[in-house]
PDB file of C-alpha atoms and ligand atoms in Angstrom:
ATOM      1  CA  MET R   1    -112.514 -70.587  68.316  1.00 72.00           C
ATOM      2  CA  GLY R   2    -113.401 -70.731  64.287  1.00 90.00           C
ATOM      3  CA  LYS R   3    -115.488 -68.388  62.344  1.00 96.00           C
ATOM      4  CA  GLN R   4    -119.321 -68.127  64.025  1.00 98.00           C
ATOM      5  CA  TYR R   5    -122.474 -67.939  61.744  1.00 98.00           C
ATOM      6  CA  ASN R   6    -125.996 -66.117  62.465  1.00 98.00           C
ATOM      7  CA  VAL R   7    -128.241 -68.836  61.125  1.00 98.00           C
ATOM      8  CA  ALA R   8    -131.843 -68.613  60.079  1.00 98.00           C
ATOM      9  CA  VAL R   9    -133.929 -71.772  59.615  1.00 98.00           C
ATOM     10  CA  VAL R  10    -137.362 -70.492  57.315  1.00 98.00           C
ATOM     11  CA  GLY R  11    -139.989 -73.269  57.352  1.00 98.00           C
ATOM     12  CA  ALA R  12    -138.242 -74.594  61.325  1.00 98.00           C
ATOM     13  CA  THR R  13    -141.576 -76.157  62.362  1.00 97.00           C
ATOM     14  CA  GLY R  14    -141.773 -78.648  58.915  1.00 96.00           C
ATOM     15  CA  ALA R  15    -140.628 -81.716  58.668  1.00 92.00           C
ATOM     16  CA  VAL R  16    -137.666 -80.499  56.583  1.00 95.00           C
ATOM     17  CA  GLY R  17    -136.877 -77.804  58.734  1.00 97.00           C
ATOM     18  CA  ARG R  18    -136.980 -79.907  62.175  1.00 97.00           C
ATOM     19  CA  GLU R  19    -134.371 -82.085  60.177  1.00 96.00           C
ATOM     20  CA  MET R  20    -132.375 -79.171  59.424  1.00 98.00           C
ATOM     21  CA  LEU R  21    -132.291 -78.178  62.698  1.00 98.00           C
ATOM     22  CA  ALA R  22    -131.077 -81.537  63.847  1.00 98.00           C
ATOM     23  CA  VAL R  23    -128.461 -81.826  61.496  1.00 98.00           C
ATOM     24  CA  LEU R  24    -126.993 -78.410  62.078  1.00 98.00           C
ATOM     25  CA  ALA R  25    -126.713 -79.537  66.032  1.00 98.00           C
ATOM     26  CA  GLU R  26    -125.558 -83.280  65.120  1.00 98.00           C
ATOM     27  CA  ARG R  27    -122.440 -81.400  62.892  1.00 97.00           C
ATOM     28  CA  ASN R  28    -122.031 -79.214  65.589  1.00 97.00           C
ATOM     29  CA  PHE R  29    -122.529 -76.654  62.575  1.00 98.00           C
ATOM     30  CA  PRO R  30    -120.747 -73.359  64.257  1.00 98.00           C
ATOM     31  CA  VAL R  31    -123.936 -71.419  64.834  1.00 98.00           C
ATOM     32  CA  ALA R  32    -123.647 -68.070  66.809  1.00 98.00           C
ATOM     33  CA  ASN R  33    -127.198 -67.702  67.028  1.00 98.00           C
ATOM     34  CA  LEU R  34    -130.180 -69.534  65.487  1.00 98.00           C
ATOM     35  CA  ARG R  35    -133.624 -67.639  64.164  1.00 98.00           C
ATOM     36  CA  ALA R  36    -136.239 -70.176  64.120  1.00 98.00           C
ATOM     37  CA  LEU R  37    -138.736 -68.715  61.671  1.00 98.00           C
ATOM     38  CA  ALA R  38    -142.356 -70.295  60.393  1.00 98.00           C
ATOM     39  CA  SER R  39    -145.843 -68.299  60.139  1.00 98.00           C
ATOM     40  CA  CYS R  40    -147.722 -66.518  62.461  1.00 98.00           C
ATOM     41  CA  ARG R  41    -149.870 -69.736  63.108  1.00 97.00           C
ATOM     42  CA  SER R  42    -146.272 -71.237  65.034  1.00 97.00           C
ATOM     43  CA  ALA R  43    -145.233 -68.200  66.077  1.00 98.00           C
ATOM     44  CA  GLY R  44    -143.900 -68.289  69.988  1.00 98.00           C
ATOM     45  CA  GLU R  45    -143.993 -72.400  69.912  1.00 98.00           C
ATOM     46  CA  SER R  46    -140.563 -73.853  70.820  1.00 98.00           C
ATOM     47  CA  VAL R  47    -138.749 -76.363  68.101  1.00 98.00           C
ATOM     48  CA  ASP R  48    -135.641 -78.360  69.257  1.00 98.00           C
ATOM     49  CA  PHE R  49    -132.277 -77.608  68.622  1.00 98.00           C
ATOM     50  CA  GLY R  50    -129.893 -80.571  69.754  1.00 95.00           C
ATOM     51  CA  SER R  51    -130.090 -80.091  73.489  1.00 95.00           C
ATOM     52  CA  LYS R  52    -131.598 -76.774  73.488  1.00 96.00           C
ATOM     53  CA  SER R  53    -134.602 -75.137  72.124  1.00 97.00           C
ATOM     54  CA  ALA R  54    -135.856 -72.095  69.948  1.00 98.00           C
ATOM     55  CA  THR R  55    -138.706 -70.046  70.308  1.00 98.00           C
ATOM     56  CA  VAL R  56    -140.427 -69.392  67.264  1.00 98.00           C
ATOM     57  CA  GLN R  57    -140.476 -66.649  65.393  1.00 98.00           C
ATOM     58  CA  GLU R  58    -142.930 -65.216  62.722  1.00 98.00           C
ATOM     59  CA  LEU R  59    -140.809 -64.794  59.040  1.00 98.00           C
ATOM     60  CA  THR R  60    -141.846 -61.298  58.445  1.00 98.00           C
ATOM     61  CA  PRO R  61    -139.206 -59.022  55.711  1.00 98.00           C
ATOM     62  CA  ASP R  62    -137.106 -58.008  58.628  1.00 98.00           C
ATOM     63  CA  SER R  63    -136.176 -61.318  59.942  1.00 98.00           C
ATOM     64  CA  PHE R  64    -133.100 -60.972  58.113  1.00 98.00           C
ATOM     65  CA  LYS R  65    -131.316 -58.369  60.209  1.00 98.00           C
ATOM     66  CA  GLY R  66    -127.732 -59.840  61.052  1.00 98.00           C
ATOM     67  CA  ILE R  67    -128.213 -63.423  59.568  1.00 98.00           C
ATOM     68  CA  ASP R  68    -125.288 -64.369  57.633  1.00 98.00           C
ATOM     69  CA  ILE R  69    -126.764 -67.996  56.338  1.00 98.00           C
ATOM     70  CA  ALA R  70    -130.576 -68.667  55.682  1.00 98.00           C
ATOM     71  CA  LEU R  71    -132.069 -71.842  54.834  1.00 98.00           C
ATOM     72  CA  PHE R  72    -135.318 -71.800  53.224  1.00 98.00           C
ATOM     73  CA  SER R  73    -137.678 -74.742  53.434  1.00 97.00           C
ATOM     74  CA  ALA R  74    -141.260 -73.567  53.362  1.00 98.00           C
ATOM     75  CA  GLY R  75    -142.317 -73.542  50.181  1.00 96.00           C
ATOM     76  CA  ALA R  76    -141.739 -72.081  46.787  1.00 97.00           C
ATOM     77  CA  ALA R  77    -144.081 -69.234  47.554  1.00 98.00           C
ATOM     78  CA  VAL R  78    -142.356 -68.265  50.761  1.00 98.00           C
ATOM     79  CA  SER R  79    -138.690 -68.511  48.890  1.00 98.00           C
ATOM     80  CA  LYS R  80    -139.926 -66.354  45.942  1.00 98.00           C
ATOM     81  CA  GLU R  81    -141.393 -63.672  48.002  1.00 98.00           C
ATOM     82  CA  PHE R  82    -138.274 -63.378  51.050  1.00 98.00           C
ATOM     83  CA  ALA R  83    -135.372 -64.725  49.488  1.00 98.00           C
ATOM     84  CA  PRO R  84    -134.787 -61.835  47.774  1.00 98.00           C
ATOM     85  CA  LEU R  85    -134.967 -60.226  50.577  1.00 98.00           C
ATOM     86  CA  ALA R  86    -132.644 -61.842  52.789  1.00 98.00           C
ATOM     87  CA  VAL R  87    -130.191 -61.261  49.915  1.00 98.00           C
ATOM     88  CA  LYS R  88    -130.595 -57.695  50.352  1.00 98.00           C
ATOM     89  CA  ALA R  89    -130.063 -57.629  53.616  1.00 98.00           C
ATOM     90  CA  GLY R  90    -126.655 -59.492  53.324  1.00 98.00           C
ATOM     91  CA  THR R  91    -127.829 -63.263  54.065  1.00 98.00           C
ATOM     92  CA  ILE R  92    -126.638 -65.896  51.845  1.00 98.00           C
ATOM     93  CA  VAL R  93    -129.790 -67.856  51.292  1.00 98.00           C
ATOM     94  CA  VAL R  94    -129.912 -72.084  50.944  1.00 98.00           C
ATOM     95  CA  ASP R  95    -133.351 -72.646  48.883  1.00 98.00           C
ATOM     96  CA  ASN R  96    -134.318 -76.235  49.229  1.00 97.00           C
ATOM     97  CA  SER R  97    -137.780 -75.289  47.414  1.00 96.00           C
ATOM     98  CA  SER R  98    -138.629 -75.596  43.909  1.00 96.00           C
ATOM     99  CA  ALA R  99    -138.320 -71.586  43.702  1.00 98.00           C
ATOM    100  CA  PHE R 100    -135.080 -71.040  42.075  1.00 98.00           C
ATOM    101  CA  ARG R 101    -133.919 -74.521  40.907  1.00 97.00           C
ATOM    102  CA  MET R 102    -134.193 -73.631  36.803  1.00 96.00           C
ATOM    103  CA  ASP R 103    -132.997 -69.967  37.384  1.00 97.00           C
ATOM    104  CA  THR R 104    -130.201 -69.523  35.313  1.00 96.00           C
ATOM    105  CA  GLU R 105    -128.837 -66.850  37.677  1.00 96.00           C
ATOM    106  CA  VAL R 106    -128.864 -69.093  40.424  1.00 98.00           C
ATOM    107  CA  PRO R 107    -126.514 -72.321  40.916  1.00 98.00           C
ATOM    108  CA  LEU R 108    -128.019 -75.210  41.820  1.00 98.00           C
ATOM    109  CA  ILE R 109    -125.813 -77.316  44.385  1.00 98.00           C
ATOM    110  CA  VAL R 110    -125.241 -81.081  45.802  1.00 98.00           C
ATOM    111  CA  PRO R 111    -121.721 -80.306  46.996  1.00 96.00           C
ATOM    112  CA  GLU R 112    -120.424 -83.896  46.365  1.00 95.00           C
ATOM    113  CA  VAL R 113    -121.039 -83.324  42.247  1.00 97.00           C
ATOM    114  CA  ASN R 114    -120.658 -79.575  41.390  1.00 96.00           C
ATOM    115  CA  PRO R 115    -119.329 -77.695  44.164  1.00 97.00           C
ATOM    116  CA  HIS R 116    -117.470 -75.326  41.909  1.00 96.00           C
ATOM    117  CA  ALA R 117    -120.451 -74.022  40.719  1.00 96.00           C
ATOM    118  CA  LEU R 118    -121.062 -71.990  44.033  1.00 96.00           C
ATOM    119  CA  LYS R 119    -118.319 -69.213  42.899  1.00 95.00           C
ATOM    120  CA  GLU R 120    -120.912 -68.045  41.122  1.00 89.00           C
ATOM    121  CA  HIS R 121    -123.780 -67.313  42.931  1.00 97.00           C
ATOM    122  CA  LYS R 122    -125.078 -64.158  43.564  1.00 98.00           C
ATOM    123  CA  GLY R 123    -126.963 -64.510  47.506  1.00 98.00           C
ATOM    124  CA  ILE R 124    -129.151 -67.522  46.669  1.00 98.00           C
ATOM    125  CA  ILE R 125    -128.041 -71.001  45.791  1.00 98.00           C
ATOM    126  CA  ALA R 126    -130.640 -74.046  44.978  1.00 98.00           C
ATOM    127  CA  ASN R 127    -130.688 -77.556  45.828  1.00 96.00           C
ATOM    128  CA  PRO R 128    -132.192 -80.177  44.191  1.00 96.00           C
ATOM    129  CA  ASN R 129    -135.424 -82.113  44.927  1.00 91.00           C
ATOM    130  CA  CYS R 130    -134.235 -85.104  47.590  1.00 87.00           C
ATOM    131  CA  SER R 131    -134.595 -88.340  44.976  1.00 88.00           C
ATOM    132  CA  THR R 132    -132.414 -85.910  42.065  1.00 93.00           C
ATOM    133  CA  ILE R 133    -129.808 -85.220  45.098  1.00 95.00           C
ATOM    134  CA  GLN R 134    -129.327 -88.944  46.008  1.00 93.00           C
ATOM    135  CA  MET R 135    -129.093 -90.103  42.789  1.00 96.00           C
ATOM    136  CA  VAL R 136    -127.057 -87.611  41.195  1.00 97.00           C
ATOM    137  CA  VAL R 137    -124.341 -88.074  44.168  1.00 97.00           C
ATOM    138  CA  VAL R 138    -123.878 -91.874  42.521  1.00 96.00           C
ATOM    139  CA  LEU R 139    -124.098 -90.817  39.234  1.00 97.00           C
ATOM    140  CA  LYS R 140    -121.571 -88.432  39.106  1.00 97.00           C
ATOM    141  CA  PRO R 141    -117.909 -91.050  39.834  1.00 97.00           C
ATOM    142  CA  LEU R 142    -120.561 -92.817  37.169  1.00 97.00           C
ATOM    143  CA  HIS R 143    -120.311 -90.579  34.440  1.00 96.00           C
ATOM    144  CA  ASP R 144    -117.063 -89.226  35.372  1.00 96.00           C
ATOM    145  CA  ALA R 145    -115.283 -92.719  34.556  1.00 98.00           C
ATOM    146  CA  ALA R 146    -117.373 -93.857  31.414  1.00 97.00           C
ATOM    147  CA  GLY R 147    -119.928 -90.687  30.346  1.00 97.00           C
ATOM    148  CA  ILE R 148    -123.694 -91.087  31.096  1.00 97.00           C
ATOM    149  CA  LYS R 149    -125.571 -89.874  28.126  1.00 96.00           C
ATOM    150  CA  ARG R 150    -129.450 -90.136  29.496  1.00 96.00           C
ATOM    151  CA  VAL R 151    -130.988 -91.813  32.564  1.00 95.00           C
ATOM    152  CA  VAL R 152    -134.167 -93.417  33.158  1.00 94.00           C
ATOM    153  CA  VAL R 153    -136.229 -93.014  36.394  1.00 90.00           C
ATOM    154  CA  SER R 154    -139.040 -93.857  38.579  1.00 87.00           C
ATOM    155  CA  THR R 155    -139.084 -92.599  42.098  1.00 86.00           C
ATOM    156  CA  TYR R 156    -141.222 -94.187  45.158  1.00 87.00           C
ATOM    157  CA  GLN R 157    -142.192 -90.966  47.079  1.00 88.00           C
ATOM    158  CA  SER R 158    -142.206 -91.288  50.944  1.00 91.00           C
ATOM    159  CA  VAL R 159    -145.562 -89.623  52.649  1.00 94.00           C
ATOM    160  CA  SER R 160    -142.552 -87.452  54.674  1.00 90.00           C
ATOM    161  CA  GLY R 161    -142.095 -85.931  51.234  1.00 85.00           C
ATOM    162  CA  THR R 162    -145.524 -83.701  51.680  1.00 88.00           C
ATOM    163  CA  GLY R 163    -145.195 -82.682  54.838  1.00 88.00           C
ATOM    164  CA  LYS R 164    -145.897 -83.050  58.311  1.00 91.00           C
ATOM    165  CA  GLU R 165    -149.507 -82.500  57.546  1.00 95.00           C
ATOM    166  CA  ALA R 166    -149.242 -85.615  55.488  1.00 96.00           C
ATOM    167  CA  MET R 167    -147.543 -88.057  58.053  1.00 97.00           C
ATOM    168  CA  ASP R 168    -150.189 -87.182  60.431  1.00 97.00           C
ATOM    169  CA  GLU R 169    -152.893 -88.439  58.228  1.00 98.00           C
ATOM    170  CA  LEU R 170    -150.549 -91.319  57.852  1.00 98.00           C
ATOM    171  CA  PHE R 171    -150.697 -92.585  61.234  1.00 98.00           C
ATOM    172  CA  GLU R 172    -154.207 -91.363  61.880  1.00 98.00           C
ATOM    173  CA  GLN R 173    -155.523 -93.765  58.761  1.00 98.00           C
ATOM    174  CA  CYS R 174    -153.162 -96.401  60.441  1.00 98.00           C
ATOM    175  CA  LYS R 175    -154.579 -96.264  63.332  1.00 98.00           C
ATOM    176  CA  LEU R 176    -157.927 -96.476  62.339  1.00 98.00           C
ATOM    177  CA  ILE R 177    -157.495 -99.333  60.192  1.00 98.00           C
ATOM    178  CA  VAL R 178    -155.474-101.547  62.754  1.00 97.00           C
ATOM    179  CA  SER R 179    -158.592-100.576  65.006  1.00 97.00           C
ATOM    180  CA  LEU R 180    -160.740-102.203  62.367  1.00 97.00           C
ATOM    181  CA  GLN R 181    -162.570 -98.703  61.918  1.00 97.00           C
ATOM    182  CA  GLY R 182    -160.865 -97.981  58.186  1.00 95.00           C
ATOM    183  CA  ASP R 183    -164.703 -97.234  57.268  1.00 96.00           C
ATOM    184  CA  ARG R 184    -164.338 -93.880  59.036  1.00 97.00           C
ATOM    185  CA  ILE R 185    -161.357 -92.925  56.895  1.00 97.00           C
ATOM    186  CA  LYS R 186    -161.982 -89.039  55.007  1.00 97.00           C
ATOM    187  CA  PRO R 187    -158.764 -88.467  53.253  1.00 97.00           C
ATOM    188  CA  SER R 188    -157.819 -84.721  53.426  1.00 97.00           C
ATOM    189  CA  VAL R 189    -154.136 -84.072  52.311  1.00 96.00           C
ATOM    190  CA  TYR R 190    -153.954 -86.941  49.624  1.00 95.00           C
ATOM    191  CA  PRO R 191    -157.650 -87.236  47.203  1.00 94.00           C
ATOM    192  CA  HIS R 192    -157.330 -91.096  48.223  1.00 96.00           C
ATOM    193  CA  GLN R 193    -156.995 -93.322  51.756  1.00 97.00           C
ATOM    194  CA  ILE R 194    -152.945 -93.435  52.073  1.00 97.00           C
ATOM    195  CA  ALA R 195    -152.568 -96.047  54.433  1.00 98.00           C
ATOM    196  CA  PHE R 196    -151.141 -99.354  52.959  1.00 97.00           C
ATOM    197  CA  ASN R 197    -151.764 -98.072  49.513  1.00 96.00           C
ATOM    198  CA  CYS R 198    -149.429 -96.368  46.587  1.00 94.00           C
ATOM    199  CA  LEU R 199    -150.821 -93.800  44.654  1.00 93.00           C
ATOM    200  CA  PRO R 200    -149.591 -92.826  41.155  1.00 89.00           C
ATOM    201  CA  HIS R 201    -149.283 -89.225  41.067  1.00 74.00           C
ATOM    202  CA  ILE R 202    -146.962 -87.143  39.984  1.00 65.00           C
ATOM    203  CA  ASP R 203    -146.953 -82.943  40.827  1.00 60.00           C
TER     204      ASP R 203
HETATM  205  N1  NAP A 301    -134.763 -80.240  48.483  1.00 84.07           N
HETATM  206  C1  NAP A 301    -135.988 -81.496  49.093  1.00 84.07           C
HETATM  207  O1  NAP A 301    -135.181 -82.428  49.148  1.00 84.07           O
HETATM  208  C2  NAP A 301    -136.872 -81.649  49.846  1.00 84.07           C
HETATM  209  C3  NAP A 301    -137.531 -82.356  50.398  1.00 84.07           C
HETATM  210  C4  NAP A 301    -138.608 -82.558  50.843  1.00 84.07           C
HETATM  211  C5  NAP A 301    -139.546 -81.202  50.817  1.00 84.07           C
HETATM  212  N2  NAP A 301    -138.960 -80.053  50.000  1.00 84.07           N
HETATM  213  C6  NAP A 301    -139.268 -78.999  50.516  1.00 84.07           C
HETATM  214  O2  NAP A 301    -139.213 -78.416  51.414  1.00 84.07           O
HETATM  215  C7  NAP A 301    -140.123 -77.395  52.032  1.00 84.07           C
HETATM  216  C8  NAP A 301    -141.051 -77.594  53.164  1.00 84.07           C
HETATM  217  O3  NAP A 301    -141.471 -78.571  53.474  1.00 84.07           O
HETATM  218  P1  NAP A 301    -141.669 -79.877  54.349  1.00 84.07           P
HETATM  219  O4  NAP A 301    -142.087 -81.359  54.251  1.00 84.07           O
HETATM  220  O5  NAP A 301    -140.924 -79.919  55.494  1.00 84.07           O
HETATM  221  O6  NAP A 301    -143.502 -78.797  54.519  1.00 84.07           O
HETATM  222  P2  NAP A 301    -144.040 -78.545  55.745  1.00 84.07           P
HETATM  223  O7  NAP A 301    -143.971 -79.812  56.984  1.00 84.07           O
HETATM  224  O8  NAP A 301    -145.438 -78.911  55.398  1.00 84.07           O
HETATM  225  O9  NAP A 301    -143.733 -77.673  56.611  1.00 84.07           O
HETATM  226  C9  NAP A 301    -144.115 -76.341  55.649  1.00 84.07           C
HETATM  227  C10 NAP A 301    -143.270 -75.062  56.987  1.00 84.07           C
HETATM  228  O10 NAP A 301    -143.151 -73.900  56.462  1.00 84.07           O
HETATM  229  C11 NAP A 301    -144.002 -73.090  57.039  1.00 84.07           C
HETATM  230  N3  NAP A 301    -144.676 -72.080  56.714  1.00 84.07           N
HETATM  231  C12 NAP A 301    -145.882 -72.455  55.485  1.00 84.07           C
HETATM  232  N4  NAP A 301    -145.953 -71.204  54.997  1.00 84.07           N
HETATM  233  C13 NAP A 301    -145.527 -69.962  55.523  1.00 84.07           C
HETATM  234  C14 NAP A 301    -145.357 -68.788  55.413  1.00 84.07           C
HETATM  235  N5  NAP A 301    -146.695 -68.560  54.972  1.00 84.07           N
HETATM  236  N6  NAP A 301    -144.741 -67.792  56.353  1.00 84.07           N
HETATM  237  C15 NAP A 301    -143.477 -68.688  56.717  1.00 84.07           C
HETATM  238  N7  NAP A 301    -143.509 -69.927  57.180  1.00 84.07           N
HETATM  239  C16 NAP A 301    -144.551 -71.026  56.504  1.00 84.07           C
HETATM  240  C17 NAP A 301    -144.588 -73.808  58.138  1.00 84.07           C
HETATM  241  O11 NAP A 301    -144.590 -73.227  58.922  1.00 84.07           O
HETATM  242  P3  NAP A 301    -145.996 -73.277  60.031  1.00 84.07           P
HETATM  243  O12 NAP A 301    -145.950 -74.196  61.371  1.00 84.07           O
HETATM  244  O13 NAP A 301    -146.189 -71.887  61.194  1.00 84.07           O
HETATM  245  O14 NAP A 301    -147.351 -73.797  59.175  1.00 84.07           O
HETATM  246  C18 NAP A 301    -143.784 -74.815  58.167  1.00 84.07           C
HETATM  247  O15 NAP A 301    -142.313 -74.385  59.332  1.00 84.07           O
HETATM  248  C19 NAP A 301    -141.485 -77.229  50.551  1.00 84.07           C
HETATM  249  O16 NAP A 301    -140.765 -76.643  49.801  1.00 84.07           O
HETATM  250  C20 NAP A 301    -140.685 -78.888  50.079  1.00 84.07           C
HETATM  251  O17 NAP A 301    -141.125 -78.819  48.388  1.00 84.07           O
HETATM  252  C21 NAP A 301    -137.527 -80.075  49.452  1.00 84.07           C
END
């Protein structure tokens, strides 16, 4: 049997964390032990890990003992606080938040584009925002072939990019609208109604 890894997912109950768990299982990543971490709000809940499930534990400074790889997706503030603690415990952190993207000490990696930069990591590896990842995968071969000087981009971000509360808000608003109760909509995650709408908003 090949090497197996103890893996932690930080933000395991979130929209991204659940997807990370699904992909790890789908790809048969060699996981010896899985630790699903989130806030105290969801400690004790269960999350799917392929055909199995995992019990969510509260993220604490001691969460990384014995963990080889931690995938962080619980927001930049959580990454800034806990990723250095994970590194101290000997864990390699792959951070999906914006916390370290502009940090010159942390390689910003898209595996299809610059895997060689991984060699420089000091425990933390960052990945770009979702629209950037998809775009550079396509731009890389064009850049290699012809050289690209400038890219002008407009992105249309999905509600899922704002997280599970935003998806719930969209679903609830859609239900109200199709049952002709749209006047009862009270936006909370977004400043305006999001159902059947598009909000010009950037960061
Ligand atoms: N790179 C990309 O492509 C990309 C794409 C989308 C999102 N993101 C990033 O991914 C992160 C999560 O996004 P999401 O859409 O999954 O959000 P989400 O659905 O709102 O989930 C947030 C997750 O973080 C956990 N969390 C929040 N505060 C915490 C704390 N203090 N301690 C421990 N866990 C905490 C939540 O746990 P509870 O259930 O306990 O609240 C939940 O598991 C954000 O940083 C976002 O910017 C990156």
